Structures are given as structure tokens and as C-alpha cells.
Coordinates of N, CA and C in Angstrom, one line a residue:
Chain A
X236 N 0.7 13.3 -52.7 CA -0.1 12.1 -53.0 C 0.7 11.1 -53.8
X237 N -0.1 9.7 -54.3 CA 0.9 8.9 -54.9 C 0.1 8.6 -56.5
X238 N 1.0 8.5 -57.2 CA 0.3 8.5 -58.4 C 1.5 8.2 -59.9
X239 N 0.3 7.4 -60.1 CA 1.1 6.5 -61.6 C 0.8 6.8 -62.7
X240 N 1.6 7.2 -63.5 CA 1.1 7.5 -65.1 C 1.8 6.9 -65.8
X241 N 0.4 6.3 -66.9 CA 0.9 5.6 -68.0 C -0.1 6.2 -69.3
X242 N 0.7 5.7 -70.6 CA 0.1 6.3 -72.0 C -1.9 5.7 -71.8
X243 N -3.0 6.1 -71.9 CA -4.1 5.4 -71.6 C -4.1 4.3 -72.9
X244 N -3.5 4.4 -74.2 CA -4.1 3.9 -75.1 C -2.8 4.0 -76.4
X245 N -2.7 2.7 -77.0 CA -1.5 2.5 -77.9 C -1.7 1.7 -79.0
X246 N -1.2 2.2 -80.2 CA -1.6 1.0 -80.9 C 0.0 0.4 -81.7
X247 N -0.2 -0.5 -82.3 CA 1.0 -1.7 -82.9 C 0.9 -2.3 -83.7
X248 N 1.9 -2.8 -84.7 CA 1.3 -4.1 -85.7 C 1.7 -4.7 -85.4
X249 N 0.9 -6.1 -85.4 CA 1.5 -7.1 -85.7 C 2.9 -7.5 -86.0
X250 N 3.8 -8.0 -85.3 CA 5.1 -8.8 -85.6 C 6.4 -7.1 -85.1
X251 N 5.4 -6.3 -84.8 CA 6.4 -5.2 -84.3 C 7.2 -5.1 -82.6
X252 N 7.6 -3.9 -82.8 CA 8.1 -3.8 -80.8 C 7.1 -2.3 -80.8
X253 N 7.0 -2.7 -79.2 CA 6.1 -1.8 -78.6 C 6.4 -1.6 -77.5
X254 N 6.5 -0.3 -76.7 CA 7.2 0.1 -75.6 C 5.7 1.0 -74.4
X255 N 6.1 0.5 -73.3 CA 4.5 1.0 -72.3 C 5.4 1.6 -71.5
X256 N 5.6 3.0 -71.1 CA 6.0 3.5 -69.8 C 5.1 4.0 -68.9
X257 N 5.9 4.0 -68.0 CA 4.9 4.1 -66.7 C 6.0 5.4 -65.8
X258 N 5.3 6.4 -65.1 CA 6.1 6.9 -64.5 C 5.7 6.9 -63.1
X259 N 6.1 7.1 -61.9 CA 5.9 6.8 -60.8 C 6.1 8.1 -59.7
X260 N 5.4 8.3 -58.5 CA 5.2 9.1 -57.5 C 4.7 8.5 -56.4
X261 N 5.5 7.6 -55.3 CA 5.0 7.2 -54.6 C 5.5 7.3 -53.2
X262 N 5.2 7.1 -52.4 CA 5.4 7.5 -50.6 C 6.3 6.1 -50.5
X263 N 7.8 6.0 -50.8 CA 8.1 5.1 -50.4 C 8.3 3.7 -51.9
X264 N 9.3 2.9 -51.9 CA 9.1 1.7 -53.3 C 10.0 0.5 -52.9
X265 N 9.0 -0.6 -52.9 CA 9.5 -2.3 -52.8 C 9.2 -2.7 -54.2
X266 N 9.7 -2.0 -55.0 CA 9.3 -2.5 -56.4 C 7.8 -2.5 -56.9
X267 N 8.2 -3.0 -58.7 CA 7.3 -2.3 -59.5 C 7.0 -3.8 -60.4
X268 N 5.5 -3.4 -60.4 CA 5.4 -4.3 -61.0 C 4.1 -4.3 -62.5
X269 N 4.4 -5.1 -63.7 CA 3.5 -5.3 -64.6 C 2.6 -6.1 -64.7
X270 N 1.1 -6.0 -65.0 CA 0.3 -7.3 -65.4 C -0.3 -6.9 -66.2
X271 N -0.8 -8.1 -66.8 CA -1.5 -7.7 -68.3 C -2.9 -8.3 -68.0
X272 N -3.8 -7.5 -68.5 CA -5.5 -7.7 -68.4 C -6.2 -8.1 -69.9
X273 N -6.5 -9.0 -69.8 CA -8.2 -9.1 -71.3 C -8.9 -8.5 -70.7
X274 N -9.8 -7.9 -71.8 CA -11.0 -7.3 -71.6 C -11.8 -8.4 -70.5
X275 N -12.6 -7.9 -69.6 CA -13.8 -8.8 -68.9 C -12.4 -10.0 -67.9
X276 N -11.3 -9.7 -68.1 CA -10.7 -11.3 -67.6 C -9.7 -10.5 -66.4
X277 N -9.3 -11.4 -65.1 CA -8.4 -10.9 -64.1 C -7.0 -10.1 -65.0
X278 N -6.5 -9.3 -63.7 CA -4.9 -9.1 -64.2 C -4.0 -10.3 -64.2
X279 N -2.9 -11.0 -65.0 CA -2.2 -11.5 -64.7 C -0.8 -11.2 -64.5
X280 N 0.6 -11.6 -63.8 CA 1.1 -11.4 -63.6 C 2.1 -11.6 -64.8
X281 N 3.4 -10.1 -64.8 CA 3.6 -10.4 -66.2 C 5.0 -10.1 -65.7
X282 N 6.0 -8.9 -64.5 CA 7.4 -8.8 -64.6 C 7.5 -8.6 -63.0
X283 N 8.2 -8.1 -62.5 CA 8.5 -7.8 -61.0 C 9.8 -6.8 -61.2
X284 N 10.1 -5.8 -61.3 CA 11.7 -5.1 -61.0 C 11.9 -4.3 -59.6
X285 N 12.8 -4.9 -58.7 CA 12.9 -4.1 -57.7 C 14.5 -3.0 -57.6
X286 N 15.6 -4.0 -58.6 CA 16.8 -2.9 -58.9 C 16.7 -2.2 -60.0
X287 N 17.7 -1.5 -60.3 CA 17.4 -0.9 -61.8 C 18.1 -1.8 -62.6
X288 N 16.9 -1.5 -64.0 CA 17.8 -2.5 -65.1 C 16.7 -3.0 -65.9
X289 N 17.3 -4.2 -66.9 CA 16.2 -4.7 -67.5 C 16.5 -6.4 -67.2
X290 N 15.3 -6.6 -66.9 CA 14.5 -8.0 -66.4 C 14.2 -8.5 -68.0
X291 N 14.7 -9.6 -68.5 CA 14.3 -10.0 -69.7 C 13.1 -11.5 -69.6
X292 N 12.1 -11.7 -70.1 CA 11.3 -12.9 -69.5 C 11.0 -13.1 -71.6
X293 N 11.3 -14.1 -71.9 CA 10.5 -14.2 -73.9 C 10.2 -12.6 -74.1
X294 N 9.5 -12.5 -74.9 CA 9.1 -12.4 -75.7 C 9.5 -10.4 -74.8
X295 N 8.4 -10.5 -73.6 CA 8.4 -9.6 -72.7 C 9.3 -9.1 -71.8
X296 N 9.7 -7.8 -72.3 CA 11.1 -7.0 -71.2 C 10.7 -5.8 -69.9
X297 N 11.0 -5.9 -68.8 CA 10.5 -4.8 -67.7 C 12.1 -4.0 -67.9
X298 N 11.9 -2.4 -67.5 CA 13.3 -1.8 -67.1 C 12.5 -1.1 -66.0
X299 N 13.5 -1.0 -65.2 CA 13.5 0.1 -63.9 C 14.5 0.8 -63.8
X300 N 13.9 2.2 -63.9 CA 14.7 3.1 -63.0 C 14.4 4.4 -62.0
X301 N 14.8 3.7 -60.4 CA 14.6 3.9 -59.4 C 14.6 5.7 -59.5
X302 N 15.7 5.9 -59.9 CA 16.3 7.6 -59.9 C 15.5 8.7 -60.0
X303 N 14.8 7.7 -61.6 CA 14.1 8.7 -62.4 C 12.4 8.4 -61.9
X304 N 12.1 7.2 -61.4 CA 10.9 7.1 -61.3 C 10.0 6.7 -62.1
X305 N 10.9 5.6 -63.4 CA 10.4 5.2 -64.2 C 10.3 3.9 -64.6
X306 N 9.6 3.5 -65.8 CA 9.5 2.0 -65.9 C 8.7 1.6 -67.0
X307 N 9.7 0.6 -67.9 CA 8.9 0.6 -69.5 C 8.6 -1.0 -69.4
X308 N 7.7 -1.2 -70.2 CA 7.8 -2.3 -70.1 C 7.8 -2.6 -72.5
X309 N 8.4 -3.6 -72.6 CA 8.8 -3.9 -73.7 C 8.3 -4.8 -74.3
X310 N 7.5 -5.3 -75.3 CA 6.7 -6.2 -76.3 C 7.4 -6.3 -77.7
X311 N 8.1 -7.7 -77.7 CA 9.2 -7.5 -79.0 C 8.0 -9.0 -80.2
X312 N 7.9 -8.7 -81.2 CA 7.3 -9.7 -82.2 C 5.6 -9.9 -81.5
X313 N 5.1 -8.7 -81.6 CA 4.1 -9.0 -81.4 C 3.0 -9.4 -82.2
X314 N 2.1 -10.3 -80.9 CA 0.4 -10.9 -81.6 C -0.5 -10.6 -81.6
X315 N -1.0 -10.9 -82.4 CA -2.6 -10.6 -82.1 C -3.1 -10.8 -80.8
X316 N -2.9 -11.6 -80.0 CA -3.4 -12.1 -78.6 C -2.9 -10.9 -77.6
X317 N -1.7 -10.3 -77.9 CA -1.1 -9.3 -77.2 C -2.5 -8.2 -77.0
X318 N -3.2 -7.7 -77.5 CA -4.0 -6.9 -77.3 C -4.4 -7.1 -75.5
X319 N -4.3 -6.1 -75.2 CA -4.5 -5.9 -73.9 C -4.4 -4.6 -73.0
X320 N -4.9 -4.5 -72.0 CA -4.5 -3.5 -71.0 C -3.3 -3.8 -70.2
X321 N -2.2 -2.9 -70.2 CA -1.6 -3.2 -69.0 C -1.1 -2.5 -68.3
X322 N -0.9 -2.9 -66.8 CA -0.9 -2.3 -65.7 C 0.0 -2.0 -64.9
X323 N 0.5 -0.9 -65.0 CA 1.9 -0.8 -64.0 C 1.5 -0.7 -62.5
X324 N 2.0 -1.1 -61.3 CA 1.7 -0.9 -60.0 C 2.9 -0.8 -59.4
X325 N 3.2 -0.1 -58.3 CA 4.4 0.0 -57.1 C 3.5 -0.4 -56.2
X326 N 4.9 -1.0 -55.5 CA 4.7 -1.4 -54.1 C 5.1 -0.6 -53.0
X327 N 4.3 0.2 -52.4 CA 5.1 1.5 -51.9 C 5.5 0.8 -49.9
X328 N 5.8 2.3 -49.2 CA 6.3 1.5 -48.0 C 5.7 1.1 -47.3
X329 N 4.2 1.0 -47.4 CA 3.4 0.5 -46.5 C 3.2 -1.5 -47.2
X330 N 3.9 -1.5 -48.4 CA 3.7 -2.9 -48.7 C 2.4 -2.8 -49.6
X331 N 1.9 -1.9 -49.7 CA 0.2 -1.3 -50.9 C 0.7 -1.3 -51.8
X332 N -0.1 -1.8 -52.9 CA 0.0 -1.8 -54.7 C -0.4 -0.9 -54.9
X333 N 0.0 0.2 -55.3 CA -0.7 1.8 -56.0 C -1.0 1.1 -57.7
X334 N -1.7 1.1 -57.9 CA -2.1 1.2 -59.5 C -2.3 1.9 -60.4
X335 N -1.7 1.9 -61.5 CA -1.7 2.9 -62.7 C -3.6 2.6 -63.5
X336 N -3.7 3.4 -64.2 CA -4.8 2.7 -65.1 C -4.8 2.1 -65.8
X337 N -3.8 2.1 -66.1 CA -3.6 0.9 -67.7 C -3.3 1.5 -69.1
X338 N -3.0 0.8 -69.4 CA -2.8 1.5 -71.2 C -3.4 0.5 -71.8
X339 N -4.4 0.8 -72.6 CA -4.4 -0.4 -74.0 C -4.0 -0.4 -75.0
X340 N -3.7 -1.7 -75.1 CA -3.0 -1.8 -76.4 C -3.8 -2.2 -77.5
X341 N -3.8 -1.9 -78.5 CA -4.3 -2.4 -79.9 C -3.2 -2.9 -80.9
X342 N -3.8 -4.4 -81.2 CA -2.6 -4.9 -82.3 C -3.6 -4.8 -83.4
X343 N -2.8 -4.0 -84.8 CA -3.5 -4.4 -85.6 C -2.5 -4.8 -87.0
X344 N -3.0 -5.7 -87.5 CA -2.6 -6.9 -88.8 C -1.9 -6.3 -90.0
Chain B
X169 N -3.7 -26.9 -58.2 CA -3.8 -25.9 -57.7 C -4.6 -24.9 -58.6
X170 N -5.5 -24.8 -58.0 CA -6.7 -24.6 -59.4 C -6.7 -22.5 -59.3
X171 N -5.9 -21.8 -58.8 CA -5.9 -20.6 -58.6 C -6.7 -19.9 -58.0
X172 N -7.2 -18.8 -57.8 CA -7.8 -17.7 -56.9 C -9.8 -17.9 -58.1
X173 N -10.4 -19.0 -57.2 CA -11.8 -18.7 -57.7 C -12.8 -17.4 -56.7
X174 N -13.5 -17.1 -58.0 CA -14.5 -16.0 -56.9 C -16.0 -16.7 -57.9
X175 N -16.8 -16.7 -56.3 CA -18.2 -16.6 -56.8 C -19.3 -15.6 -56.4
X176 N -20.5 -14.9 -57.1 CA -20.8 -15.3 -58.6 C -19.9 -14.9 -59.6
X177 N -19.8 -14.6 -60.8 CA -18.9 -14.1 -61.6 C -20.2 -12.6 -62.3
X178 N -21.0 -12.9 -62.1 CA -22.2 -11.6 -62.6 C -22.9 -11.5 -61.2
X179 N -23.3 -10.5 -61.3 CA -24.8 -10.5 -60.0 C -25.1 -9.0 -60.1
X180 N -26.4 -9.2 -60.6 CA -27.1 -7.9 -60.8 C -28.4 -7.9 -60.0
X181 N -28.6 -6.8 -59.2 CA -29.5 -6.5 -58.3 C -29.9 -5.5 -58.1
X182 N -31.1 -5.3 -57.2 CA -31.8 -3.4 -57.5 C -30.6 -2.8 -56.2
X183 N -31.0 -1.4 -56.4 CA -30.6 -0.4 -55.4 C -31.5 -0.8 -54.0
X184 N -30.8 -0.5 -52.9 CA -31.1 -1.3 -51.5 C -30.8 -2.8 -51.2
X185 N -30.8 -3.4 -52.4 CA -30.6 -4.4 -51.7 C -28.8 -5.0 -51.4
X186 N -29.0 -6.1 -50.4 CA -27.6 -6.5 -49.7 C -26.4 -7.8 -50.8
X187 N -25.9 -7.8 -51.0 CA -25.5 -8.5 -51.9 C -23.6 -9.1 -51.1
X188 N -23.4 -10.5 -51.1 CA -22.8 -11.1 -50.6 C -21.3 -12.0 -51.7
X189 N -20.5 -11.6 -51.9 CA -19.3 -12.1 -52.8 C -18.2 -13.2 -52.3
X190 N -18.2 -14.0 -52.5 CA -17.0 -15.2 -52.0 C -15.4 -15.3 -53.1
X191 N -14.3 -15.7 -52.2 CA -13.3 -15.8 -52.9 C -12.6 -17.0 -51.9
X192 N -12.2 -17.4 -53.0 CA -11.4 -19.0 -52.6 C -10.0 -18.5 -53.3
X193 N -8.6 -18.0 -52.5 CA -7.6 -18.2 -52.6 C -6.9 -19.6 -52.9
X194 N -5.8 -19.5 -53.3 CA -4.5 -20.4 -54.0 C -4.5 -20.8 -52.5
X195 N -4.2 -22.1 -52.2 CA -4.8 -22.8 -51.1 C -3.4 -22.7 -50.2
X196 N -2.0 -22.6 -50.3 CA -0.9 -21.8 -49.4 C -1.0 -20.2 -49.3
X197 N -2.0 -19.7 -49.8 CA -1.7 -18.2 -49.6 C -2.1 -17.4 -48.4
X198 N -1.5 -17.3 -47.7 CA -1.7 -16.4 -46.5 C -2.3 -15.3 -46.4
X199 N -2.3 -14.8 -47.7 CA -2.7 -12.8 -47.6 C -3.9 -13.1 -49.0
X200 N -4.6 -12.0 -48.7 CA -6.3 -12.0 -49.1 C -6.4 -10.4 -49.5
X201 N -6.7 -10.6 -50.7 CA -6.5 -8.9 -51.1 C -7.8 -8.3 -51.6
X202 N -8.9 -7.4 -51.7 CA -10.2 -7.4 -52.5 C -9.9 -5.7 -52.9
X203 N -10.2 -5.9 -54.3 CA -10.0 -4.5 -55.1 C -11.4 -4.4 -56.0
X204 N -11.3 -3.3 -56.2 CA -12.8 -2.5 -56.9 C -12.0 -1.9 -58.3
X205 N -12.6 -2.4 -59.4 CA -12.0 -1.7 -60.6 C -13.1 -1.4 -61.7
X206 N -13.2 -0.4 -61.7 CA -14.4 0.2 -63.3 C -13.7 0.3 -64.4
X207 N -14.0 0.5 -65.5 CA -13.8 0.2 -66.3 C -12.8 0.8 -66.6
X208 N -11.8 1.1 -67.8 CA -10.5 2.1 -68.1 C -9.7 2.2 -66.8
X209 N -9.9 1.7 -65.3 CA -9.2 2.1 -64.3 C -8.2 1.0 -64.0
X210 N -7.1 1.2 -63.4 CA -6.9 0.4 -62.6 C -7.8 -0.4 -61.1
X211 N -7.1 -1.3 -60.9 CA -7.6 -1.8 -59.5 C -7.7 -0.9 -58.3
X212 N -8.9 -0.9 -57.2 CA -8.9 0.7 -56.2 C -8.7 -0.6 -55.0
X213 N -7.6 -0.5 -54.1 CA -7.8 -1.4 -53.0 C -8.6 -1.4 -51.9
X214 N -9.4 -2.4 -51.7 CA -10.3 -2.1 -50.4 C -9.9 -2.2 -49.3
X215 N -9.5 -3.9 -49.3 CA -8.9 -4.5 -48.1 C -8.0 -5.4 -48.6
X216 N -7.4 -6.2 -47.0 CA -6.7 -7.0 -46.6 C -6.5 -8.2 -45.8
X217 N -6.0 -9.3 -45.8 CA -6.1 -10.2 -44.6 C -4.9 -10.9 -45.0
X218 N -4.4 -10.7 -43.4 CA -3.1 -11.9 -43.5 C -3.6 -13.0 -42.3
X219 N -3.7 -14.2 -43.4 CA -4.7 -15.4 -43.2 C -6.2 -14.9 -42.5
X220 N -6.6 -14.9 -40.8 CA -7.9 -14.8 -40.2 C -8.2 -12.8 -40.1
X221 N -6.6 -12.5 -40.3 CA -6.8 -10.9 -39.5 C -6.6 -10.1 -40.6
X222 N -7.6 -8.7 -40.6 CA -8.4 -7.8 -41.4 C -7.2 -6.7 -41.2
X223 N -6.3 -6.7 -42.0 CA -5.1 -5.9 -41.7 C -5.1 -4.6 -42.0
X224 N -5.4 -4.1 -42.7 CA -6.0 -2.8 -43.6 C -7.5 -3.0 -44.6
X225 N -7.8 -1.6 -44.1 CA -9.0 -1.5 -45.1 C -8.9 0.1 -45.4
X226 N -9.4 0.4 -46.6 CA -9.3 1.9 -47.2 C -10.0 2.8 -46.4
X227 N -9.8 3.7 -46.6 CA -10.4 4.7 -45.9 C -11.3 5.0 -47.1
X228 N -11.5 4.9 -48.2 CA -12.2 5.4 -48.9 C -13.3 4.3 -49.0
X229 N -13.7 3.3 -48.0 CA -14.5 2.1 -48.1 C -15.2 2.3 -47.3
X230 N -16.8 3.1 -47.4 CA -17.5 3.2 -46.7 C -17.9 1.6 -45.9
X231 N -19.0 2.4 -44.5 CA -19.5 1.3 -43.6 C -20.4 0.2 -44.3
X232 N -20.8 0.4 -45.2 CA -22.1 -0.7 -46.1 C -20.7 -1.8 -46.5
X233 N -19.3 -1.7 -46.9 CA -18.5 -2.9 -47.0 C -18.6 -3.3 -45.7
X234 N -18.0 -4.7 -46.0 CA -17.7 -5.3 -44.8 C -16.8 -6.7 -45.2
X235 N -15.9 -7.6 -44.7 CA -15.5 -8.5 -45.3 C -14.9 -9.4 -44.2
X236 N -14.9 -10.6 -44.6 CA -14.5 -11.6 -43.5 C -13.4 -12.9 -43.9
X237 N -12.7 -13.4 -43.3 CA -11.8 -14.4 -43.4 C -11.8 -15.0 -42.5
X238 N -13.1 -15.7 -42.5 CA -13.2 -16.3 -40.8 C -12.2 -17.8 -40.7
X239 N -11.6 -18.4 -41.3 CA -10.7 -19.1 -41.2 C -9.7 -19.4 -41.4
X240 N -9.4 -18.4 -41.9 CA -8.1 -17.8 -42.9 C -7.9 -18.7 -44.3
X241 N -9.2 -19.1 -44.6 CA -9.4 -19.6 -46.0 C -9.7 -18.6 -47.3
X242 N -10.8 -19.3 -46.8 CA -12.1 -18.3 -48.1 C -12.1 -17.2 -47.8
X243 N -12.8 -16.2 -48.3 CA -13.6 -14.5 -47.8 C -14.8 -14.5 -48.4
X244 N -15.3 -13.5 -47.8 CA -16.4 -13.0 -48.3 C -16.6 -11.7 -48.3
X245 N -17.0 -10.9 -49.1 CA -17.2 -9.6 -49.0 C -18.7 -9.0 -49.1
X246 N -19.4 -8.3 -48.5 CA -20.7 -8.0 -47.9 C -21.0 -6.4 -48.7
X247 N -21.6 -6.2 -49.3 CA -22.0 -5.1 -49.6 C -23.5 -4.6 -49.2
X248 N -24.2 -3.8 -48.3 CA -24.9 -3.6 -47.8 C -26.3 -2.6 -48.4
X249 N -27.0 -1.9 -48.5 CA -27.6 -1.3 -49.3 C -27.4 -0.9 -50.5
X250 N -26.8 -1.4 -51.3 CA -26.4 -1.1 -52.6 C -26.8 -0.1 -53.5
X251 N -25.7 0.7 -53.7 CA -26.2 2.1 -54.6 C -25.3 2.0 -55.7
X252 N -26.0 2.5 -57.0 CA -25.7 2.5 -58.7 C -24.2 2.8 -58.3
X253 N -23.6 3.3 -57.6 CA -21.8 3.8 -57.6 C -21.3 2.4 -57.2
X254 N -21.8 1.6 -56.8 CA -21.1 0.0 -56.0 C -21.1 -0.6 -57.7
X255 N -21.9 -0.3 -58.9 CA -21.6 -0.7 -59.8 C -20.0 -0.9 -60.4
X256 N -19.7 -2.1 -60.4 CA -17.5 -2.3 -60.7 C -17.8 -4.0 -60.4
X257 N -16.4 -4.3 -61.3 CA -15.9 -5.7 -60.9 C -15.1 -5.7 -59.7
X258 N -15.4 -6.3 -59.0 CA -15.0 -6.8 -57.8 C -13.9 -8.4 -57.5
X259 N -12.4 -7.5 -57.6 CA -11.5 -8.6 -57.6 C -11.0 -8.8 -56.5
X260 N -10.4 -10.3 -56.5 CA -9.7 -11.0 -55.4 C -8.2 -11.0 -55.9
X261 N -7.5 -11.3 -54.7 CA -5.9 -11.6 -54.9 C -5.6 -12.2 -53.6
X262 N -4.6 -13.3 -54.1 CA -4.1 -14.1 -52.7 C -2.7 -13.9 -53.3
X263 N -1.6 -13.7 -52.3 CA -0.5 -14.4 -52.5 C 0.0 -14.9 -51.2
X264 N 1.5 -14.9 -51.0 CA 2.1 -15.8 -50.1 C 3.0 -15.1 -49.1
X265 N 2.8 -13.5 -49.7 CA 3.1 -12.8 -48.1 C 4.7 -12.8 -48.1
X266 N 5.1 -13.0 -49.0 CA 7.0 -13.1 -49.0 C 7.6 -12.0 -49.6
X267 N 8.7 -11.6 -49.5 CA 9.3 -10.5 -50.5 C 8.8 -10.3 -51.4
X268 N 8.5 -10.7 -52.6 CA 8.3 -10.6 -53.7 C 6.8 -9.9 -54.1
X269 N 6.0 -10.8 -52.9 CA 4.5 -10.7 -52.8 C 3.9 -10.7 -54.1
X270 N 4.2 -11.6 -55.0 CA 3.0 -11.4 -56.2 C 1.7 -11.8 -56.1
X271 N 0.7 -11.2 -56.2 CA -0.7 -10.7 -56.6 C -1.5 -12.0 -57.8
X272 N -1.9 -12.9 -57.1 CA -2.5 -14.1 -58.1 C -3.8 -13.5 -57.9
X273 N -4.6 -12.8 -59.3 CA -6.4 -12.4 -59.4 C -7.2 -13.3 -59.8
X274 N -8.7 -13.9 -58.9 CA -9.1 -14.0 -59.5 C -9.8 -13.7 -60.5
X275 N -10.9 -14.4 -61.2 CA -11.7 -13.5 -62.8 C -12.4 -12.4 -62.2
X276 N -12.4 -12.6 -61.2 CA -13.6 -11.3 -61.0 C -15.2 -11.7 -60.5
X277 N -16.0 -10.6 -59.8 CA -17.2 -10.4 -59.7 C -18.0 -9.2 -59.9
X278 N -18.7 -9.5 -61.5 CA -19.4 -8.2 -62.0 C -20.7 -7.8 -61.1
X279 N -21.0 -6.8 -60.6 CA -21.7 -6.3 -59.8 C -22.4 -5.2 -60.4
X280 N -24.0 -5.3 -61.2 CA -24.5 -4.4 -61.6 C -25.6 -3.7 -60.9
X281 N -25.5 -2.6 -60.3 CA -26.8 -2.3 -59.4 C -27.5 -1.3 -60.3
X282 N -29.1 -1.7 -60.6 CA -30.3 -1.6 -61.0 C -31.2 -0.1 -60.6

């Protein structure tokens, strides 16, 4: 079967780094991807990694590695706004998003 | 380009009754995505459409779904006697069908069955 695991729930302070892995089992991979969720609000789109490596975007870092099946995603100086769910998914060989359930995050002051 | 709207954004209704959801994609997007997500979960995928045609649907999507893209615009998604388990936000996603294929969601449609 295919199946994503991530930590369900994390917490952080304020102005810290914070690390989200995701580990992966899927039928097949066109890349991996992060979004980040508010409570009550859509996912938005947050990294894309289809080689191995780290994808650097501000603030927010993706790493992939294909080998191992893994995939962190990195939060450096974090906000209060940062609170969130987020979501690892693969794109497996049928071109399907498999979805993890998310981890939340809690920033606290 | 005002992004991926869905209407209503709440709709609460009794058990049996039929209940009807609309989604207005990012207006170049070709592919039409509808996902079921409860709470603590990720997104469960239902369906698909690349533009007018219904390309996959889950196997886990009983016959009471139904959904349409009759112009390869808008969608709609049809839920049919509704039972307390159809209780979930009900999301959309368009993108543009390319390599990359990112996933634009709209807010959602909360769906409470009574």
C-alpha cells in the first residue's frame, strides 16, 4: 500500500528553527511536495522537490531524498503566523497526490 | 486572476437530503481535482477532470457522489442522500496539467449532515 508519515503535532518558539519530516511509501514518485494549512482555510502551496537536495525558498527549506524515502521540510526564524498544519504529499506513478496528514505546528512566544 | 472559488463555504443539511457544491477554477487550468478532508487528516481524493473528461474517480467514492465539468470550466459535485459520514470539508484544486502540476485549493466547502 502507499503511505506517508509525518510527526502529527510539534511545537516551537518563536524566532527558532523547526524541522517537519515526512517519510514516504509509494507505488512509484514524480515528486514531493509541501503545503501549509490554517485552521478552517485551503492548503497552500509551499515547496516542490523532484531531485535530491535542498530547495531553499526565504524563510522556508524543502530536502529530498529519493534513496531513503524521505523529506524535511525546514522553518528558520519563526512567527507567530507560522502556526499551522503541514502537509507532505507525493506524486506517485499514476500522477495521484497521496497525502500525509499533516503535522501541526504550534508557535509559542 | 482571482484563484480557485467554491460555493457555499458552509451547508448544513438533514440526513437524506441531496446537497449540490460548485467550484470555479483559476481560469487557464485544465485539470479539476475534488478532495474530502476531516479534520486532523490529510486531503482523501475523489476525483478528476482534465478540462470536460472525468479522468479518475476513487474507488472509495460511493454511487450517491457524482460530479460534472460540463464545459470544462466550473464543476459541480452532487452528493446524494446524505449520511452523518459525508460530514468533511470538501475541497477543490485546479492546476495546469504540466510537469510540475501544482495543486491551487480552493477555501473549501463545510458540509455538516444533521
Amino acid at each position: 500500500g502507499q503511505n506517508i508519515d509525518q510527526p502529527t503535532e510539534m511545537t516551537a518558539t518563536e524566532g527558532a528553527i523547526v524541522q517537519i519530516n515526512c517519510t514516504y511509501q509509494t507505488s512509484g514518485f514524480n515528486g514531493l511536495f509541501w503545503y501549509q494549512q490554517h485552521a478552517g482555510e485551503a492548503p497552500t502551496f509551499l515547496s516542490y522537490n523532484v531531485l535530491d537536495g535542498l530547495e531553499e525558498k526565504g524563510r522556508f527549506s524543502s530536502f529530498l531524498s529519493r534513496s531513503k524515502g524521505y523529506s524535511y521540510l525546514l522553518l528558520k526564524e519563526l512567527q507567530m503566523k507560522d502556526s499551522a498544519s503541514y502537509l507532505c504529499a507525493v506524486l506517485d506513478s499514476n500522477y495521484q497526490l497521496i497525502w500525509g496528514a499533516g503535522t501541526k505546528l504550534i508557535i509559542k512566544p | 486572476d482571482t484563484g480557485v472559488s467554491q460555493d457555499p463555504r458552509h451547508k448544513i443539511t438533514k440526513r437524506g437530503q441531496n446537497v449540490t457544491f460548485r467550484c470555479d477554477p483559476i481560469s487557464e487550468h485544465n485539470r479539476l481535482y475534488w478532495y474530502r478532508q476531516t479534520l486532523g487528516q490529510g486531503p482523501e481524493f475523489l476525483t478528476y477532470f482534465q478540462n470536460e473528461a472525468q479522468l479518475e474517480k476513487s474507488r472509495l467514492l460511493s454511487d450517491r457522489f457524482s460530479a460534472e465539468r460540463p464545459k470544462g470550466s466550473f464543476s459541480t459535485l452532487e452528493i446524494q442522500r446524505t449520511e452523518q459520514g459525508d460530514s468533511a470539508m470538501y475541497l477543490c484544486a485546479s492546476s495546469l496539467g504540466q510537469d510540475v502540476n501544482i495543486q491551487y485549493f480552493g477555501a473549501g466547502t463545510r458540509l455538516s449532515v444533521l
